[in-house]
Amino acid sequence: GAVVSQHPSWVICKSGTSVKIECRSLDFQATTMFWYRQFPKQSLMLMATSNEGSKATYEQGVEKDKFLINHASLTLSTLTVTSAHPEDSSFYICSADTSGHYNEQFFGPGTRLTVL
Amino acid sequence: GNSVTQMEGPVTLSEEAFLTINCTYTATGYPSLFWYVQYPGEGLQLLLKATKADDKGSNKGFEATYRKETTSFHLEKGSVQVSDSAVYFCALSDITNAGKSTFGDGTTLTVKP
């Protein structure tokens, strides 16, 4: 149980375009989802906390107008990278929190974004 | 604030060798502790967890014990295999911090046949 999927698994786009990444909890409801960014050979950097039905909470230094997060249902959160630039190229990972599981998070497989 | 410090890598071992990856933490609350594993090009998978002092998490031959007195959660395995080659992340989650997880920098393990 507790499977999280991400779509797409990889995407290549031109500079200036917007890219949407979906994160879905497949067999449970997630009131809270987290979005991370991971650079090569580095740890995960928390970007924002996404709560169903409310605005996302962004970490310091993360541009909320650049990285739009929507958590419209208990099983879906989306991250939209707006006007993408090459420096936005990264591995984006989402996770979902299942309340009552000691704050254990279940991670999606990640999305590799490459901006040309 | 919360922080996690992991043993620096990379770590290279021969098959069947003993593995230890050190992890210490600081936390304002009473955290849960986790080890995650990441294979190349993939997301993170939970390896094991412990939610209170003296708990031992174990899975696939890996073990870690929650030591409150030394604020540590060291990962061990008695006999590593080539398939254990991956990046290992120590993490904590603190309910007083809105459930956010804090990760260590990761330790890359390479096991040679």
mmCIF file with all atom_site columns, N, CA, C and O in Angstrom, chain B residues 45-83:
data_model
loop_
_atom_site.group_PDB
_atom_site.id
_atom_site.type_symbol
_atom_site.label_atom_id
_atom_site.label_alt_id
_atom_site.label_comp_id
_atom_site.label_asym_id
_atom_site.label_entity_id
_atom_site.label_seq_id
_atom_site.pdbx_PDB_ins_code
_atom_site.Cartn_x
_atom_site.Cartn_y
_atom_site.Cartn_z
_atom_site.occupancy
_atom_site.B_iso_or_equiv
_atom_site.pdbx_formal_charge
_atom_site.auth_seq_id
_atom_site.auth_comp_id
_atom_site.auth_asym_id
_atom_site.auth_atom_id
_atom_site.pdbx_PDB_model_num
ATOM 1   N N  . GLN B 1 45 ? 13.007 5.326  -1.437 1.00 0.00 ? 45 GLN B N  1
ATOM 2   C CA . GLN B 1 45 ? 12.225 4.234  -0.865 1.00 0.00 ? 45 GLN B CA 1
ATOM 3   C C  . GLN B 1 45 ? 12.562 4.148  0.613  1.00 0.00 ? 45 GLN B C  1
ATOM 4   O O  . GLN B 1 45 ? 13.723 4.240  0.994  1.00 0.00 ? 45 GLN B O  1
ATOM 5   N N  . LEU B 1 46 ? 11.543 3.981  1.421  1.00 0.00 ? 46 LEU B N  1
ATOM 6   C CA . LEU B 1 46 ? 11.784 3.804  2.839  1.00 0.00 ? 46 LEU B CA 1
ATOM 7   C C  . LEU B 1 46 ? 12.486 2.477  3.074  1.00 0.00 ? 46 LEU B C  1
ATOM 8   O O  . LEU B 1 46 ? 12.023 1.424  2.633  1.00 0.00 ? 46 LEU B O  1
ATOM 9   N N  . LEU B 1 47 ? 13.590 2.531  3.795  1.00 0.00 ? 47 LEU B N  1
ATOM 10  C CA . LEU B 1 47 ? 14.324 1.309  4.116  1.00 0.00 ? 47 LEU B CA 1
ATOM 11  C C  . LEU B 1 47 ? 13.908 0.798  5.490  1.00 0.00 ? 47 LEU B C  1
ATOM 12  O O  . LEU B 1 47 ? 13.599 -0.366 5.660  1.00 0.00 ? 47 LEU B O  1
ATOM 13  N N  . LEU B 1 48 ? 13.929 1.702  6.478  1.00 0.00 ? 48 LEU B N  1
ATOM 14  C CA . LEU B 1 48 ? 13.494 1.332  7.819  1.00 0.00 ? 48 LEU B CA 1
ATOM 15  C C  . LEU B 1 48 ? 13.210 2.592  8.616  1.00 0.00 ? 48 LEU B C  1
ATOM 16  O O  . LEU B 1 48 ? 13.600 3.684  8.212  1.00 0.00 ? 48 LEU B O  1
ATOM 17  N N  . LYS B 1 49 ? 12.553 2.407  9.749  1.00 0.00 ? 49 LYS B N  1
ATOM 18  C CA . LYS B 1 49 ? 12.199 3.565  10.566 1.00 0.00 ? 49 LYS B CA 1
ATOM 19  C C  . LYS B 1 49 ? 12.157 3.176  12.039 1.00 0.00 ? 49 LYS B C  1
ATOM 20  O O  . LYS B 1 49 ? 12.080 1.998  12.385 1.00 0.00 ? 49 LYS B O  1
ATOM 21  N N  . ALA B 1 50 ? 12.209 4.189  12.897 1.00 0.00 ? 50 ALA B N  1
ATOM 22  C CA . ALA B 1 50 ? 12.047 4.003  14.343 1.00 0.00 ? 50 ALA B CA 1
ATOM 23  C C  . ALA B 1 50 ? 11.355 5.237  14.880 1.00 0.00 ? 50 ALA B C  1
ATOM 24  O O  . ALA B 1 50 ? 11.679 6.366  14.488 1.00 0.00 ? 50 ALA B O  1
ATOM 25  N N  . THR B 1 51 ? 10.415 5.033  15.755 1.00 0.00 ? 51 THR B N  1
ATOM 26  C CA . THR B 1 51 ? 9.594  6.159  16.195 1.00 0.00 ? 51 THR B CA 1
ATOM 27  C C  . THR B 1 51 ? 9.826  6.566  17.642 1.00 0.00 ? 51 THR B C  1
ATOM 28  O O  . THR B 1 51 ? 9.341  7.620  18.069 1.00 0.00 ? 51 THR B O  1
ATOM 29  N N  . LYS B 1 52 ? 10.547 5.758  18.418 1.00 0.00 ? 52 LYS B N  1
ATOM 30  C CA . LYS B 1 52 ? 10.840 6.159  19.784 1.00 0.00 ? 52 LYS B CA 1
ATOM 31  C C  . LYS B 1 52 ? 12.163 5.584  20.223 1.00 0.00 ? 52 LYS B C  1
ATOM 32  O O  . LYS B 1 52 ? 12.710 4.661  19.615 1.00 0.00 ? 52 LYS B O  1
ATOM 33  N N  . ALA B 1 53 ? 12.664 6.121  21.325 1.00 0.00 ? 53 ALA B N  1
ATOM 34  C CA . ALA B 1 53 ? 13.979 5.739  21.828 1.00 0.00 ? 53 ALA B CA 1
ATOM 35  C C  . ALA B 1 53 ? 14.066 4.225  22.037 1.00 0.00 ? 53 ALA B C  1
ATOM 36  O O  . ALA B 1 53 ? 13.120 3.593  22.517 1.00 0.00 ? 53 ALA B O  1
ATOM 37  N N  . ASP B 1 54 ? 15.222 3.686  21.660 1.00 0.00 ? 54 ASP B N  1
ATOM 38  C CA . ASP B 1 54 ? 15.567 2.269  21.784 1.00 0.00 ? 54 ASP B CA 1
ATOM 39  C C  . ASP B 1 54 ? 14.853 1.367  20.781 1.00 0.00 ? 54 ASP B C  1
ATOM 40  O O  . ASP B 1 54 ? 15.097 0.155  20.772 1.00 0.00 ? 54 ASP B O  1
ATOM 41  N N  . ASP B 1 55 ? 13.992 1.932  19.953 1.00 0.00 ? 55 ASP B N  1
ATOM 42  C CA . ASP B 1 55 ? 13.386 1.145  18.873 1.00 0.00 ? 55 ASP B CA 1
ATOM 43  C C  . ASP B 1 55 ? 14.470 0.742  17.887 1.00 0.00 ? 55 ASP B C  1
ATOM 44  O O  . ASP B 1 55 ? 15.362 1.528  17.584 1.00 0.00 ? 55 ASP B O  1
ATOM 45  N N  . LYS B 1 56 ? 14.349 -0.452 17.362 1.00 0.00 ? 56 LYS B N  1
ATOM 46  C CA . LYS B 1 56 ? 15.257 -0.892 16.303 1.00 0.00 ? 56 LYS B CA 1
ATOM 47  C C  . LYS B 1 56 ? 14.435 -1.093 15.039 1.00 0.00 ? 56 LYS B C  1
ATOM 48  O O  . LYS B 1 56 ? 13.485 -1.877 15.026 1.00 0.00 ? 56 LYS B O  1
ATOM 49  N N  . GLY B 1 57 ? 14.804 -0.389 13.988 1.00 0.00 ? 57 GLY B N  1
ATOM 50  C CA . GLY B 1 57 ? 14.192 -0.609 12.687 1.00 0.00 ? 57 GLY B CA 1
ATOM 51  C C  . GLY B 1 57 ? 15.039 -1.616 11.922 1.00 0.00 ? 57 GLY B C  1
ATOM 52  O O  . GLY B 1 57 ? 16.263 -1.602 12.021 1.00 0.00 ? 57 GLY B O  1
ATOM 53  N N  . SER B 1 58 ? 14.389 -2.475 11.160 1.00 0.00 ? 58 SER B N  1
ATOM 54  C CA . SER B 1 58 ? 15.141 -3.453 10.381 1.00 0.00 ? 58 SER B CA 1
ATOM 55  C C  . SER B 1 58 ? 14.392 -3.806 9.109  1.00 0.00 ? 58 SER B C  1
ATOM 56  O O  . SER B 1 58 ? 13.159 -3.819 9.080  1.00 0.00 ? 58 SER B O  1
ATOM 57  N N  . ASN B 1 59 ? 15.168 -4.093 8.063  1.00 0.00 ? 59 ASN B N  1
ATOM 58  C CA . ASN B 1 59 ? 14.571 -4.467 6.786  1.00 0.00 ? 59 ASN B CA 1
ATOM 59  C C  . ASN B 1 59 ? 15.690 -4.932 5.860  1.00 0.00 ? 59 ASN B C  1
ATOM 60  O O  . ASN B 1 59 ? 16.741 -4.285 5.775  1.00 0.00 ? 59 ASN B O  1
ATOM 61  N N  . LYS B 1 60 ? 15.485 -6.026 5.176  1.00 0.00 ? 60 LYS B N  1
ATOM 62  C CA . LYS B 1 60 ? 16.428 -6.535 4.171  1.00 0.00 ? 60 LYS B CA 1
ATOM 63  C C  . LYS B 1 60 ? 17.838 -6.694 4.722  1.00 0.00 ? 60 LYS B C  1
ATOM 64  O O  . LYS B 1 60 ? 18.826 -6.478 4.002  1.00 0.00 ? 60 LYS B O  1
ATOM 65  N N  . GLY B 1 61 ? 17.967 -7.012 5.999  1.00 0.00 ? 61 GLY B N  1
ATOM 66  C CA . GLY B 1 61 ? 19.275 -7.200 6.597  1.00 0.00 ? 61 GLY B CA 1
ATOM 67  C C  . GLY B 1 61 ? 19.884 -5.929 7.169  1.00 0.00 ? 61 GLY B C  1
ATOM 68  O O  . GLY B 1 61 ? 20.902 -5.982 7.855  1.00 0.00 ? 61 GLY B O  1
ATOM 69  N N  . PHE B 1 62 ? 19.273 -4.793 6.892  1.00 0.00 ? 62 PHE B N  1
ATOM 70  C CA . PHE B 1 62 ? 19.728 -3.519 7.453  1.00 0.00 ? 62 PHE B CA 1
ATOM 71  C C  . PHE B 1 62 ? 19.067 -3.296 8.818  1.00 0.00 ? 62 PHE B C  1
ATOM 72  O O  . PHE B 1 62 ? 17.928 -3.681 9.034  1.00 0.00 ? 62 PHE B O  1
ATOM 73  N N  . GLU B 1 63 ? 19.819 -2.662 9.716  1.00 0.00 ? 63 GLU B N  1
ATOM 74  C CA . GLU B 1 63 ? 19.287 -2.346 11.036 1.00 0.00 ? 63 GLU B CA 1
ATOM 75  C C  . GLU B 1 63 ? 19.743 -0.954 11.466 1.00 0.00 ? 63 GLU B C  1
ATOM 76  O O  . GLU B 1 63 ? 20.825 -0.495 11.052 1.00 0.00 ? 63 GLU B O  1
ATOM 77  N N  . ALA B 1 64 ? 18.934 -0.307 12.292 1.00 0.00 ? 64 ALA B N  1
ATOM 78  C CA . ALA B 1 64 ? 19.339 0.951  12.913 1.00 0.00 ? 64 ALA B CA 1
ATOM 79  C C  . ALA B 1 64 ? 18.568 1.084  14.214 1.00 0.00 ? 64 ALA B C  1
ATOM 80  O O  . ALA B 1 64 ? 17.372 0.774  14.264 1.00 0.00 ? 64 ALA B O  1
ATOM 81  N N  . THR B 1 65 ? 19.242 1.554  15.265 1.00 0.00 ? 65 THR B N  1
ATOM 82  C CA . THR B 1 65 ? 18.613 1.708  16.571 1.00 0.00 ? 65 THR B CA 1
ATOM 83  C C  . THR B 1 65 ? 18.548 3.177  16.950 1.00 0.00 ? 65 THR B C  1
ATOM 84  O O  . THR B 1 65 ? 19.544 3.895  16.849 1.00 0.00 ? 65 THR B O  1
ATOM 85  N N  . TYR B 1 66 ? 17.397 3.601  17.399 1.00 0.00 ? 66 TYR B N  1
ATOM 86  C CA . TYR B 1 66 ? 17.147 4.986  17.825 1.00 0.00 ? 66 TYR B CA 1
ATOM 87  C C  . TYR B 1 66 ? 17.803 5.181  19.191 1.00 0.00 ? 66 TYR B C  1
ATOM 88  O O  . TYR B 1 66 ? 17.325 4.664  20.205 1.00 0.00 ? 66 TYR B O  1
ATOM 89  N N  . ARG B 1 67 ? 18.890 5.933  19.207 1.00 0.00 ? 67 ARG B N  1
ATOM 90  C CA . ARG B 1 67 ? 19.624 6.195  20.444 1.00 0.00 ? 67 ARG B CA 1
ATOM 91  C C  . ARG B 1 67 ? 19.428 7.648  20.843 1.00 0.00 ? 67 ARG B C  1
ATOM 92  O O  . ARG B 1 67 ? 20.054 8.556  20.282 1.00 0.00 ? 67 ARG B O  1
ATOM 93  N N  . LYS B 1 68 ? 18.561 7.851  21.819 1.00 0.00 ? 68 LYS B N  1
ATOM 94  C CA . LYS B 1 68 ? 18.249 9.225  22.227 1.00 0.00 ? 68 LYS B CA 1
ATOM 95  C C  . LYS B 1 68 ? 19.416 9.854  22.985 1.00 0.00 ? 68 LYS B C  1
ATOM 96  O O  . LYS B 1 68 ? 19.683 11.043 22.852 1.00 0.00 ? 68 LYS B O  1
ATOM 97  N N  . GLU B 1 69 ? 20.118 9.017  23.757 1.00 0.00 ? 69 GLU B N  1
ATOM 98  C CA . GLU B 1 69 ? 21.185 9.578  24.584 1.00 0.00 ? 69 GLU B CA 1
ATOM 99  C C  . GLU B 1 69 ? 22.351 10.092 23.751 1.00 0.00 ? 69 GLU B C  1
ATOM 100 O O  . GLU B 1 69 ? 23.038 11.030 24.155 1.00 0.00 ? 69 GLU B O  1
ATOM 101 N N  . THR B 1 70 ? 22.567 9.475  22.594 1.00 0.00 ? 70 THR B N  1
ATOM 102 C CA . THR B 1 70 ? 23.639 9.929  21.710 1.00 0.00 ? 70 THR B CA 1
ATOM 103 C C  . THR B 1 70 ? 23.095 10.607 20.459 1.00 0.00 ? 70 THR B C  1
ATOM 104 O O  . THR B 1 70 ? 23.881 10.976 19.565 1.00 0.00 ? 70 THR B O  1
ATOM 105 N N  . THR B 1 71 ? 21.812 10.797 20.401 1.00 0.00 ? 71 THR B N  1
ATOM 106 C CA . THR B 1 71 ? 21.111 11.384 19.238 1.00 0.00 ? 71 THR B CA 1
ATOM 107 C C  . THR B 1 71 ? 21.644 10.791 17.938 1.00 0.00 ? 71 THR B C  1
ATOM 108 O O  . THR B 1 71 ? 22.082 11.505 17.021 1.00 0.00 ? 71 THR B O  1
ATOM 109 N N  . SER B 1 72 ? 21.603 9.470  17.864 1.00 0.00 ? 72 SER B N  1
ATOM 110 C CA . SER B 1 72 ? 22.151 8.786  16.696 1.00 0.00 ? 72 SER B CA 1
ATOM 111 C C  . SER B 1 72 ? 21.187 7.739  16.169 1.00 0.00 ? 72 SER B C  1
ATOM 112 O O  . SER B 1 72 ? 20.285 7.270  16.874 1.00 0.00 ? 72 SER B O  1
ATOM 113 N N  . PHE B 1 73 ? 21.411 7.389  14.902 1.00 0.00 ? 73 PHE B N  1
ATOM 114 C CA . PHE B 1 73 ? 20.577 6.390  14.225 1.00 0.00 ? 73 PHE B CA 1
ATOM 115 C C  . PHE B 1 73 ? 21.446 5.763  13.136 1.00 0.00 ? 73 PHE B C  1
ATOM 116 O O  . PHE B 1 73 ? 21.176 5.875  11.954 1.00 0.00 ? 73 PHE B O  1
ATOM 117 N N  . HIS B 1 74 ? 22.482 5.080  13.545 1.00 0.00 ? 74 HIS B N  1
ATOM 118 C CA . HIS B 1 74 ? 23.458 4.534  12.609 1.00 0.00 ? 74 HIS B CA 1
ATOM 119 C C  . HIS B 1 74 ? 22.898 3.327  11.856 1.00 0.00 ? 74 HIS B C  1
ATOM 120 O O  . HIS B 1 74 ? 22.277 2.441  12.454 1.00 0.00 ? 74 HIS B O  1
ATOM 121 N N  . LEU B 1 75 ? 23.172 3.275  10.571 1.00 0.00 ? 75 LEU B N  1
ATOM 122 C CA . LEU B 1 75 ? 22.695 2.175  9.724  1.00 0.00 ? 75 LEU B CA 1
ATOM 123 C C  . LEU B 1 75 ? 23.769 1.088  9.646  1.00 0.00 ? 75 LEU B C  1
ATOM 124 O O  . LEU B 1 75 ? 24.945 1.403  9.419  1.00 0.00 ? 75 LEU B O  1
ATOM 125 N N  . GLU B 1 76 ? 23.371 -0.169 9.813  1.00 0.00 ? 76 GLU B N  1
ATOM 126 C CA . GLU B 1 76 ? 24.320 -1.278 9.755  1.00 0.00 ? 76 GLU B CA 1
ATOM 127 C C  . GLU B 1 76 ? 23.756 -2.424 8.933  1.00 0.00 ? 76 GLU B C  1
ATOM 128 O O  . GLU B 1 76 ? 22.544 -2.635 8.882  1.00 0.00 ? 76 GLU B O  1
ATOM 129 N N  . LYS B 1 77 ? 24.686 -3.163 8.317  1.00 0.00 ? 77 LYS B N  1
ATOM 130 C CA . LYS B 1 77 ? 24.325 -4.408 7.661  1.00 0.00 ? 77 LYS B CA 1
ATOM 131 C C  . LYS B 1 77 ? 25.524 -5.339 7.766  1.00 0.00 ? 77 LYS B C  1
ATOM 132 O O  . LYS B 1 77 ? 26.650 -4.922 7.498  1.00 0.00 ? 77 LYS B O  1
ATOM 133 N N  . GLY B 1 78 ? 25.269 -6.549 8.115  1.00 0.00 ? 78 GLY B N  1
ATOM 134 C CA . GLY B 1 78 ? 26.357 -7.480 8.385  1.00 0.00 ? 78 GLY B CA 1
ATOM 135 C C  . GLY B 1 78 ? 27.102 -7.949 7.156  1.00 0.00 ? 78 GLY B C  1
ATOM 136 O O  . GLY B 1 78 ? 28.295 -8.216 7.209  1.00 0.00 ? 78 GLY B O  1
ATOM 137 N N  . SER B 1 79 ? 26.407 -8.025 6.023  1.00 0.00 ? 79 SER B N  1
ATOM 138 C CA . SER B 1 79 ? 27.035 -8.573 4.826  1.00 0.00 ? 79 SER B CA 1
ATOM 139 C C  . SER B 1 79 ? 26.381 -7.925 3.604  1.00 0.00 ? 79 SER B C  1
ATOM 140 O O  . SER B 1 79 ? 25.261 -8.278 3.236  1.00 0.00 ? 79 SER B O  1
ATOM 141 N N  . VAL B 1 80 ? 27.093 -6.988 3.005  1.00 0.00 ? 80 VAL B N  1
ATOM 142 C CA . VAL B 1 80 ? 26.488 -6.243 1.895  1.00 0.00 ? 80 VAL B CA 1
ATOM 143 C C  . VAL B 1 80 ? 26.602 -7.016 0.584  1.00 0.00 ? 80 VAL B C  1
ATOM 144 O O  . VAL B 1 80 ? 27.495 -7.852 0.410  1.00 0.00 ? 80 VAL B O  1
ATOM 145 N N  . GLN B 1 81 ? 25.694 -6.700 -0.315 1.00 0.00 ? 81 GLN B N  1
ATOM 146 C CA . GLN B 1 81 ? 25.673 -7.303 -1.634 1.00 0.00 ? 81 GLN B CA 1
ATOM 147 C C  . GLN B 1 81 ? 25.833 -6.202 -2.697 1.00 0.00 ? 81 GLN B C  1
ATOM 148 O O  . GLN B 1 81 ? 25.588 -5.025 -2.416 1.00 0.00 ? 81 GLN B O  1
ATOM 149 N N  . VAL B 1 82 ? 26.201 -6.621 -3.893 1.00 0.00 ? 82 VAL B N  1
ATOM 150 C CA . VAL B 1 82 ? 26.360 -5.657 -4.987 1.00 0.00 ? 82 VAL B CA 1
ATOM 151 C C  . VAL B 1 82 ? 25.065 -4.873 -5.192 1.00 0.00 ? 82 VAL B C  1
ATOM 152 O O  . VAL B 1 82 ? 25.086 -3.671 -5.471 1.00 0.00 ? 82 VAL B O  1
ATOM 153 N N  . SER B 1 83 ? 23.938 -5.532 -5.016 1.00 0.00 ? 83 SER B N  1
ATOM 154 C CA . SER B 1 83 ? 22.635 -4.896 -5.217 1.00 0.00 ? 83 SER B CA 1
ATOM 155 C C  . SER B 1 83 ? 22.313 -3.832 -4.171 1.00 0.00 ? 83 SER B C  1
ATOM 156 O O  . SER B 1 83 ? 21.335 -3.079 -4.322 1.00 0.00 ? 83 SER B O  1
#
